[in-house]
């Protein structure tokens, strides 16, 4: 589990968002949501790079295609 | 409004955004200076929720004599005021789905809920309604779902208890007040269900991270710079919605009471006589609210509504009867709310200062009471002295119908089959005498060959 947590940390970038809450949300649920957040960010990152990669390949193919 | 008759509701101390005050039949809510901006932003969405019947109505009143209050709201009084540990599986499930649906609706409009307390849902008939206006506030991009644990403990876990093990959560819920702890459910879940993605997400992993297996360093590391994207937030809510929507009690083969109507000792003609008597009682006394003790699946509650009662609050201790009664109320759109009650041990006043959650007698009263085939369960099966049974029933309403079941009746013969008959004074004459100490008998009718008799009393 520690490894998952460590991975989570590596992926993170933005600053933590606290909405003023009077309720103690509980560590367990917060960590879980941290992980879900990280997975979502990771997913978005992968998607972004995938799109970039596709765009790159396309541009290369486009260039190499005879006019 | 005079401030000296204002009573601050003891259960409303948690959220600093405001407090609830009661003055006679009127209900007020203060909005604190700090919560005022979020209330102003939410006002429009609050209005639209009221229009949809999902939120208790509110009117702004002049703020007089309330220090630190930016606004004063008045709400219509909701009656009966129920607590989640008095709800059946069906009611809790209805409230859970309602809560999730409301939260998704709010997120779509840029708002969220600051908590997920089951105590913030009340019922009007079988229809849930949200009552905490100040827990609706603007959503901040990337924020966590602060109410996730509370939602799981107050809605999901008690439902899982019945869905996986056929254990009704009412007693445990009442004992804990804040619901069924996730740590406990995590220990109980069978291996098969542990491995499901949703059990992992809402039970197993939160319990694992909570229990201290995670060091402070890991917690800080996991949560620093962390955001939950809106899609992730909505994903959690939708996943819970789908899960809860599919939950059914583990055992749905009929219990003793759920098929009571078909196994009862009445023949149809006798049942019809009983219905006629109840119908006439309602038509003549014209009660607005009726309490139906031992309501079973709601046969006589329905008659009461048909004959002119506005609201019927049913009570029973049989879970399946309650579930069926709820289905009946929902399908027929009846103003009938069937609630869990073990009459030997009604809800006490409890929680902080023993007044946070008020007890049965502080919250339930009515214009009329029905106690049909009910008194012998207390007087014979549980040895409660007959005059105390009568005293308690009569205390619930100024008029009512009580069915007296004599010893010669097969149900009592069965109750006494394996035990000594320690009730020498249990007979109709004694019953009538105890009833007439507190009221007078308007009408009396024998409705079965075994000698069951209906007494219409008025005090």
Coordinates of C-alpha atoms in Angstrom, one line a residue:
Chain A
X1 CA 0.0 0.0 0.0
X2 CA 2.9 2.3 0.8
X3 CA 4.0 2.0 -2.8
X4 CA 0.6 3.1 -4.1
X5 CA 0.8 6.1 -1.8
X6 CA 4.3 6.9 -3.0
X7 CA 3.1 6.7 -6.6
X8 CA 0.3 9.0 -5.8
X9 CA 2.7 11.6 -4.5
X10 CA 4.8 11.4 -7.6
X11 CA 1.9 12.1 -9.9
X12 CA 0.5 15.0 -8.0
X13 CA 1.1 18.6 -9.1
X14 CA -1.6 21.1 -8.1
X15 CA -2.1 22.5 -4.6
X16 CA -4.4 20.8 -2.1
X17 CA -8.0 22.0 -2.2
X18 CA -9.7 22.6 1.2
X19 CA -13.3 23.7 1.2
X20 CA -14.2 25.0 4.7
X21 CA -15.6 21.8 6.3
X22 CA -16.9 21.5 9.8
X23 CA -17.0 17.8 9.4
X24 CA -14.0 15.5 10.0
X25 CA -13.9 13.6 6.8
X26 CA -11.7 10.8 8.2
X27 CA -8.2 9.9 7.1
X28 CA -9.3 6.7 5.4
X29 CA -11.7 8.3 3.0
X30 CA -9.3 11.2 2.3
X31 CA -6.5 8.9 1.3
X32 CA -8.8 6.9 -0.9
X33 CA -10.0 10.1 -2.6
X34 CA -6.4 11.2 -3.0
X35 CA -5.7 8.0 -4.8
X36 CA -8.8 8.3 -7.0
X37 CA -7.7 11.9 -7.8
X38 CA -4.2 10.7 -8.7
X39 CA -5.6 8.0 -10.9
X40 CA -7.8 10.5 -12.6
X41 CA -4.8 12.9 -13.1
X42 CA -2.6 10.0 -14.3
X43 CA -5.4 9.0 -16.7
X44 CA -5.6 12.6 -18.0
X45 CA -1.8 12.8 -18.3
X46 CA -1.6 9.5 -20.2
X47 CA -4.4 10.7 -22.5
X48 CA -2.7 14.0 -23.1
X49 CA 0.6 12.3 -24.0
X50 CA -1.2 9.8 -26.2
X51 CA -2.9 12.6 -28.1
X52 CA 0.5 14.4 -28.4
X53 CA 2.1 11.2 -29.6
X54 CA -0.7 10.6 -32.1
X55 CA -0.4 14.2 -33.3
X56 CA 3.4 13.8 -33.6
X57 CA 3.1 10.6 -35.6
X58 CA 0.4 12.1 -37.8
X59 CA 2.6 15.2 -38.4
X60 CA 5.5 13.0 -39.4
X61 CA 3.4 10.9 -41.7
X62 CA 1.9 14.0 -43.1
X63 CA 5.3 15.5 -43.8
X64 CA 6.6 12.3 -45.4
X65 CA 3.6 11.9 -47.6
X66 CA 4.3 13.0 -51.2
X67 CA 2.5 16.2 -52.2
Chain B
X1 CA -41.9 36.2 18.1
X2 CA -40.8 36.4 21.7
X3 CA -37.3 35.3 22.4
X4 CA -38.2 33.9 25.8
X5 CA -40.3 31.1 24.2
X6 CA -37.5 30.3 21.7
X7 CA -35.9 26.9 22.2
X8 CA -32.7 26.1 20.5
X9 CA -32.9 22.6 19.1
X10 CA -30.3 20.6 20.9
X11 CA -29.4 18.5 17.9
X12 CA -28.3 21.4 15.8
X13 CA -25.0 22.3 17.4
X14 CA -22.6 20.8 14.9
X15 CA -22.6 23.1 12.0
X16 CA -21.4 26.6 12.9
X17 CA -23.3 27.9 9.8
X18 CA -26.5 28.2 11.7
X19 CA -28.8 26.9 14.4
X20 CA -32.4 25.8 14.6
X21 CA -34.9 27.3 17.0
X22 CA -38.4 26.2 17.9
X23 CA -41.1 28.6 19.1
X24 CA -44.3 26.7 19.6
X25 CA -45.2 25.3 16.2
X26 CA -42.8 27.5 14.3
X27 CA -39.3 26.6 13.2
X28 CA -36.5 29.1 12.6
X29 CA -33.0 28.8 11.4
X30 CA -30.3 31.4 11.8
X31 CA -27.7 31.9 9.2
X32 CA -24.4 33.1 10.7
X33 CA -22.4 36.0 9.4
X34 CA -19.7 33.6 8.1
X35 CA -22.2 31.4 6.3
X36 CA -24.1 34.4 4.8
X37 CA -22.2 34.7 1.5
X38 CA -22.6 31.0 0.7
X39 CA -26.3 31.2 1.6
X40 CA -26.7 34.2 -0.7
X41 CA -25.0 32.3 -3.6
X42 CA -27.1 29.2 -3.0
X43 CA -30.4 31.0 -2.5
X44 CA -31.5 30.4 -6.1
X45 CA -30.7 26.7 -6.2
X46 CA -32.4 26.3 -2.8
X47 CA -35.5 27.9 -4.2
X48 CA -35.5 25.6 -7.2
X49 CA -35.1 22.5 -4.9
X50 CA -38.1 23.7 -2.8
X51 CA -40.1 24.0 -6.0
X52 CA -39.2 20.4 -6.9
X53 CA -40.3 19.2 -3.5
X54 CA -36.8 18.1 -2.6
X55 CA -36.0 20.7 0.1
X56 CA -38.1 21.9 3.0
X57 CA -39.6 25.3 2.3
X58 CA -38.1 28.5 3.7
X59 CA -39.0 32.2 4.1
X60 CA -36.7 35.0 5.2
X61 CA -37.8 36.8 8.3
X62 CA -36.4 40.0 9.9
X63 CA -33.4 39.1 12.2
X64 CA -34.5 40.3 15.6
X65 CA -32.5 39.6 18.7
X66 CA -30.3 37.0 17.2
X67 CA -26.7 37.9 17.7
X68 CA -24.3 37.1 14.9
X69 CA -27.2 36.0 12.6
X70 CA -27.1 37.5 9.1
X71 CA -30.4 35.9 8.1
X72 CA -33.3 34.3 9.8
X73 CA -35.3 31.6 7.9
X74 CA -38.6 30.2 8.9
X75 CA -39.5 26.6 7.9
X76 CA -42.8 24.7 8.0
X77 CA -42.8 22.3 10.9
X78 CA -42.2 18.7 9.7
X79 CA -44.2 16.1 11.5
X80 CA -43.6 13.3 12.3
X81 CA -39.9 14.0 13.0
X82 CA -38.2 10.6 12.4
X83 CA -34.6 9.4 13.0
X84 CA -32.7 7.1 10.7
X85 CA -32.6 4.2 13.3
X86 CA -36.4 4.2 13.1
X87 CA -36.3 3.6 9.3
X88 CA -36.7 0.2 7.7
X89 CA -34.3 -1.0 5.0
X90 CA -36.6 0.5 2.3
X91 CA -36.8 3.9 4.0
X92 CA -33.0 4.1 4.4
X93 CA -32.4 3.0 0.9
X94 CA -34.9 5.6 -0.4
X95 CA -33.2 8.3 1.7
X96 CA -29.7 7.1 0.4
X97 CA -30.6 7.3 -3.2
X98 CA -32.4 10.6 -2.7
X99 CA -29.3 12.0 -1.0
X100 CA -26.9 10.9 -3.8
X101 CA -29.3 12.1 -6.5
X102 CA -29.5 15.5 -4.8
X103 CA -25.7 15.7 -4.5
X104 CA -25.3 14.9 -8.2
X105 CA -27.9 17.5 -9.1
X106 CA -26.1 20.1 -7.0
X107 CA -22.7 19.3 -8.5
X108 CA -24.1 19.9 -12.0
X109 CA -25.0 23.4 -10.9
X110 CA -21.8 24.2 -9.1
X111 CA -22.9 23.4 -5.6
X112 CA -22.1 20.6 -3.2
X113 CA -23.1 19.3 0.3
X114 CA -20.9 20.0 3.2
X115 CA -21.9 16.7 4.9
X116 CA -23.9 13.5 4.3
X117 CA -25.9 13.1 7.5
X118 CA -28.9 10.8 7.3
X119 CA -30.4 13.0 10.0
X120 CA -30.7 15.7 7.3
X121 CA -33.4 13.7 5.5
X122 CA -37.0 13.6 6.7
X123 CA -40.0 12.0 5.2
X124 CA -43.3 13.4 4.1
X125 CA -45.4 10.3 3.7
X126 CA -43.0 7.9 1.9
X127 CA -41.3 10.9 0.1
X128 CA -37.8 12.0 1.3
X129 CA -37.1 15.7 1.7
X130 CA -33.8 17.4 2.6
X131 CA -33.9 19.7 5.6
X132 CA -30.5 21.3 6.0
X133 CA -30.4 24.4 3.8
X134 CA -27.0 25.4 5.1
X135 CA -25.2 22.2 4.1
X136 CA -25.7 23.3 0.4
X137 CA -22.8 25.4 -0.5
X138 CA -20.8 26.4 -3.6
X139 CA -18.5 23.6 -4.9
X140 CA -14.8 24.4 -5.0
X141 CA -13.0 22.9 -8.0
X142 CA -10.9 19.9 -7.0
X143 CA -12.3 19.6 -3.4
X144 CA -12.7 16.2 -1.7
X145 CA -16.1 14.7 -0.8
X146 CA -16.0 15.6 2.9
X147 CA -19.1 13.6 3.6
X148 CA -17.9 10.3 2.1
X149 CA -17.2 8.5 5.4
X150 CA -20.4 9.9 6.9
X151 CA -22.4 8.8 3.9
X152 CA -21.0 5.3 4.1
X153 CA -21.5 4.9 7.9
X154 CA -25.0 6.4 8.0
X155 CA -26.5 5.1 4.7
X156 CA -24.4 2.4 3.0
X157 CA -23.1 0.3 5.9
X158 CA -26.5 -0.3 7.6
X159 CA -28.0 -1.3 4.2
X160 CA -25.1 -3.7 3.6
X161 CA -25.8 -5.3 7.0
X162 CA -29.2 -6.3 5.9
X163 CA -28.3 -7.0 2.2
X164 CA -25.4 -9.3 3.1
X165 CA -26.4 -10.8 6.4
X166 CA -30.1 -10.2 6.8
X167 CA -29.4 -8.2 10.0
X168 CA -31.5 -5.2 10.6
X169 CA -29.3 -2.3 11.6
X170 CA -31.8 -0.4 13.8
X171 CA -30.5 -1.4 17.2
X172 CA -26.8 -0.9 16.4
X173 CA -27.5 2.3 14.6
X174 CA -29.4 3.6 17.6
X175 CA -26.6 2.6 19.9
X176 CA -23.9 4.3 17.8
X177 CA -26.0 7.3 16.6
X178 CA -23.6 8.1 13.8
X179 CA -24.3 4.9 11.9
X180 CA -22.5 1.6 11.5
X181 CA -18.7 2.1 11.6
X182 CA -16.8 1.3 8.3
X183 CA -14.1 -0.5 10.4
X184 CA -16.7 -2.9 11.6
X185 CA -18.3 -3.6 8.2
X186 CA -14.8 -4.1 6.8
X187 CA -14.2 -6.9 9.3
X188 CA -17.5 -8.6 8.6
X189 CA -17.6 -8.6 4.8
X190 CA -17.3 -12.0 3.3
X191 CA -14.2 -12.6 1.1
X192 CA -16.2 -12.7 -2.1
X193 CA -17.7 -9.3 -1.6
X194 CA -14.4 -7.8 -0.4
X195 CA -12.9 -8.2 -3.8
X196 CA -15.5 -6.2 -5.6
X197 CA -14.3 -2.8 -6.7
X198 CA -17.0 -0.9 -4.9
X199 CA -16.5 -2.7 -1.6
X200 CA -12.8 -1.9 -2.0
X201 CA -13.6 1.8 -2.7
X202 CA -16.1 2.5 0.0
X203 CA -15.4 -0.1 2.7
X204 CA -12.1 -2.0 2.6
X205 CA -9.6 0.7 1.6
X206 CA -11.1 3.5 3.7
X207 CA -11.0 1.2 6.7
X208 CA -7.5 0.1 5.9
X209 CA -6.2 3.6 5.7
X210 CA -8.1 4.8 8.7
X211 CA -7.0 2.2 11.1
X212 CA -3.5 3.7 11.7
X213 CA -1.7 1.4 9.3
X214 CA -0.8 4.6 7.5
X215 CA 1.9 6.7 9.1
X216 CA 1.5 10.5 9.3
X217 CA 4.2 10.9 6.7
X218 CA 2.3 8.7 4.3
X219 CA -0.9 10.6 5.0
X220 CA 0.8 13.9 4.4
X221 CA 2.4 12.6 1.3
X222 CA -0.8 11.2 -0.1
X223 CA -2.8 14.3 0.5
X224 CA -0.4 17.1 -0.2
X225 CA -1.2 18.9 -3.4
X226 CA -4.1 16.6 -3.9
X227 CA -7.3 17.3 -5.8
X228 CA -10.3 15.2 -6.6
X229 CA -11.4 16.1 -10.1
X230 CA -15.1 16.7 -10.5
X231 CA -15.5 13.6 -12.6
X232 CA -13.9 11.5 -9.8
X233 CA -16.3 13.0 -7.3
X234 CA -19.3 12.3 -9.5
X235 CA -17.9 8.8 -10.2
X236 CA -18.0 8.1 -6.5
X237 CA -21.6 9.2 -6.1
X238 CA -22.7 7.4 -9.2
X239 CA -21.0 4.2 -8.2
X240 CA -22.7 4.3 -4.7
X241 CA -26.0 5.1 -6.4
X242 CA -25.8 2.0 -8.7
X243 CA -24.6 -0.2 -5.8
X244 CA -27.3 0.9 -3.4
X245 CA -30.0 0.8 -6.0
X246 CA -29.3 -2.9 -6.5
X247 CA -29.2 -3.8 -2.8
X248 CA -32.0 -6.1 -1.6
X249 CA -32.5 -7.7 1.9
X250 CA -30.6 -11.0 2.0
X251 CA -33.7 -13.0 3.0
X252 CA -36.9 -12.1 1.3
X253 CA -38.9 -15.2 2.2
X254 CA -41.9 -14.0 4.2
X255 CA -41.5 -13.6 8.0
X256 CA -44.2 -14.4 10.5
X257 CA -45.7 -11.0 10.2
X258 CA -45.4 -10.1 6.6
X259 CA -47.9 -12.8 5.7
X260 CA -49.9 -12.0 8.8
X261 CA -52.9 -11.0 6.8
X262 CA -53.1 -14.4 5.1
X263 CA -52.3 -16.4 8.2
X264 CA -54.3 -14.5 10.7
X265 CA -57.0 -16.0 12.8
X266 CA -59.7 -14.0 11.2
X267 CA -62.0 -15.2 8.5
X268 CA -62.8 -12.6 5.8
X269 CA -66.1 -11.6 7.3
X270 CA -64.5 -10.8 10.6
X271 CA -61.7 -8.9 8.9
X272 CA -64.4 -6.9 7.0
X273 CA -66.2 -6.1 10.3
X274 CA -62.9 -4.8 11.8
X275 CA -62.3 -2.6 8.7
X276 CA -65.8 -1.2 9.0
X277 CA -65.4 -0.4 12.7
X278 CA -62.1 1.4 12.0
X279 CA -63.6 3.2 9.0
X280 CA -66.5 4.5 11.1
X281 CA -64.2 5.5 13.9
X282 CA -62.1 7.6 11.5
X283 CA -65.1 9.1 9.7
X284 CA -66.7 10.2 12.9
X285 CA -63.7 11.4 14.9
X286 CA -62.0 13.0 11.8
X287 CA -58.5 12.9 13.0
X288 CA -55.8 14.7 11.0
X289 CA -53.0 12.4 12.2
X290 CA -53.3 8.7 13.1
X291 CA -50.7 6.4 14.8
X292 CA -51.2 2.8 13.8
X293 CA -49.4 0.6 16.3
X294 CA -48.5 -2.8 14.9
X295 CA -49.4 -1.5 11.4
X296 CA -48.1 -4.7 9.7
X297 CA -48.3 -4.1 5.9
X298 CA -50.7 -1.2 6.4
X299 CA -54.2 -2.6 5.8
X300 CA -55.9 -0.4 8.5
X301 CA -53.6 2.6 7.8
X302 CA -54.9 2.5 4.3
X303 CA -58.5 2.4 5.6
X304 CA -57.8 5.3 7.9
X305 CA -56.5 7.4 4.9
X306 CA -59.4 6.4 2.7
X307 CA -61.8 7.5 5.4
X308 CA -60.3 10.9 5.7
X309 CA -57.1 10.9 7.9
X310 CA -54.4 13.2 6.4
X311 CA -51.4 11.3 7.8
X312 CA -50.8 7.9 9.2
X313 CA -47.6 7.0 11.1
X314 CA -47.4 3.2 11.2
X315 CA -45.2 1.4 13.7
X316 CA -44.1 -2.2 13.6
X317 CA -41.1 -4.3 14.6
X318 CA -41.2 -6.7 11.6
X319 CA -38.8 -5.6 9.0
X320 CA -40.4 -7.3 6.1
X321 CA -43.8 -6.0 7.0
X322 CA -42.3 -2.5 7.1
X323 CA -40.7 -2.9 3.7
X324 CA -44.0 -4.1 2.2
X325 CA -45.9 -1.3 4.0
X326 CA -43.4 1.2 2.5
X327 CA -43.9 -0.2 -1.0
X328 CA -47.6 0.1 -0.6
X329 CA -47.3 3.7 0.6
X330 CA -45.0 4.6 -2.3
X331 CA -47.0 2.7 -5.0
X332 CA -50.3 4.3 -3.8
X333 CA -48.8 7.7 -3.1
X334 CA -50.2 7.4 0.4
X335 CA -49.4 9.8 3.2
X336 CA -48.4 6.8 5.2
X337 CA -45.0 6.4 6.9
X338 CA -44.2 3.0 8.3
X339 CA -41.5 3.1 11.0
X340 CA -39.6 0.6 13.1
X341 CA -40.7 0.4 16.7
X342 CA -40.1 -2.2 19.4
X343 CA -42.8 -0.9 21.8
X344 CA -41.0 -2.6 24.7
X345 CA -38.1 -0.2 24.1
X346 CA -39.1 2.9 22.2
X347 CA -36.4 5.4 21.0
X348 CA -34.9 7.2 24.1
X349 CA -33.7 10.8 24.3
X350 CA -30.0 10.4 23.8
X351 CA -26.8 11.8 22.3
X352 CA -25.0 14.8 23.7
X353 CA -26.6 15.9 27.0
X354 CA -29.1 13.2 26.4
X355 CA -31.1 15.6 24.3
X356 CA -29.4 15.6 20.9
X357 CA -31.9 13.0 19.5
X358 CA -35.2 13.1 21.2
X359 CA -37.1 10.1 22.2
X360 CA -40.3 8.5 21.0
X361 CA -42.7 10.3 23.3
X362 CA -41.1 13.7 22.6
X363 CA -41.6 13.3 18.9
X364 CA -44.7 11.2 18.3
X365 CA -48.3 12.1 19.1
X366 CA -51.5 12.1 17.1
X367 CA -55.2 12.9 17.0
X368 CA -56.1 9.2 17.0
X369 CA -54.4 5.9 17.6
X370 CA -55.1 2.4 16.3
X371 CA -53.8 -0.5 18.4
X372 CA -55.2 -3.5 16.6
X373 CA -54.1 -7.0 17.6
X374 CA -51.3 -5.3 19.5
X375 CA -51.9 -5.2 23.3
X376 CA -51.5 -8.9 23.9
X377 CA -47.9 -8.8 22.4
X378 CA -47.0 -6.6 25.3
X379 CA -49.3 -7.8 28.0
X380 CA -48.9 -11.6 27.4
X381 CA -45.7 -12.1 25.3
X382 CA -43.7 -9.6 27.3
X383 CA -45.4 -9.5 30.7
X384 CA -46.1 -5.8 30.7
X385 CA -48.9 -5.2 33.2
X386 CA -52.2 -4.7 31.3
X387 CA -53.0 -1.3 32.9
X388 CA -49.5 0.0 31.8
X389 CA -50.1 -1.1 28.3
X390 CA -53.5 0.7 28.2
X391 CA -52.0 3.8 29.9
X392 CA -49.2 4.0 27.2
X393 CA -51.6 3.5 24.3
X394 CA -54.1 6.1 25.6
X395 CA -51.2 8.6 26.2
X396 CA -50.5 8.6 22.4
X397 CA -53.9 10.1 21.4
X398 CA -57.1 11.5 22.9
X399 CA -59.1 8.9 21.0
X400 CA -58.5 5.6 19.5
X401 CA -59.4 2.0 18.8
X402 CA -57.8 -0.8 20.9
X403 CA -58.4 -4.4 20.1
X404 CA -58.6 -6.7 23.2
X405 CA -57.5 -10.3 22.5
X406 CA -58.8 -12.7 25.1
X407 CA -57.0 -15.7 26.4
X408 CA -59.3 -18.0 24.5
X409 CA -57.8 -16.7 21.2
X410 CA -55.5 -19.1 19.4
X411 CA -52.6 -16.6 19.3
X412 CA -52.6 -16.4 23.1
X413 CA -53.1 -20.1 23.5
X414 CA -49.9 -20.4 21.4
X415 CA -48.1 -17.8 23.4
X416 CA -48.8 -19.6 26.6
X417 CA -48.2 -23.1 25.2
X418 CA -44.8 -23.5 26.8
X419 CA -45.1 -21.3 29.8
X420 CA -47.0 -20.8 33.0
X421 CA -50.1 -18.6 32.8
X422 CA -49.2 -15.8 35.2
X423 CA -52.0 -13.5 34.1
X424 CA -55.0 -14.3 36.3
X425 CA -56.4 -10.9 35.8
X426 CA -56.1 -10.8 32.0
X427 CA -59.7 -10.7 30.8
X428 CA -62.0 -8.4 29.1
X429 CA -63.7 -7.0 32.2
X430 CA -60.3 -6.0 33.7
X431 CA -59.2 -4.5 30.3
X432 CA -62.4 -2.5 30.1
X433 CA -62.0 -1.3 33.7
X434 CA -58.4 -0.1 33.2
X435 CA -59.4 1.6 30.0
X436 CA -62.3 3.4 31.7
X437 CA -60.0 4.7 34.4
X438 CA -58.5 6.9 31.7
X439 CA -61.2 7.4 29.2
X440 CA -64.7 6.4 28.4
X441 CA -65.8 3.8 25.9
X442 CA -67.7 5.3 22.9
X443 CA -68.4 2.0 21.3
X444 CA -67.5 -1.7 21.7
X445 CA -67.8 -4.5 19.2
X446 CA -66.9 -8.2 19.3
X447 CA -65.4 -9.1 16.0
X448 CA -64.3 -12.7 16.2
X449 CA -65.7 -16.0 17.4
X450 CA -62.7 -16.3 19.7
X451 CA -63.9 -13.1 21.5
X452 CA -61.6 -10.4 20.1
X453 CA -63.3 -7.1 20.9
X454 CA -62.7 -3.6 19.6
X455 CA -62.9 -0.7 22.1
X456 CA -63.3 2.8 20.8
X457 CA -62.2 5.1 23.6
X458 CA -62.2 8.8 24.1
X459 CA -60.5 10.7 26.9

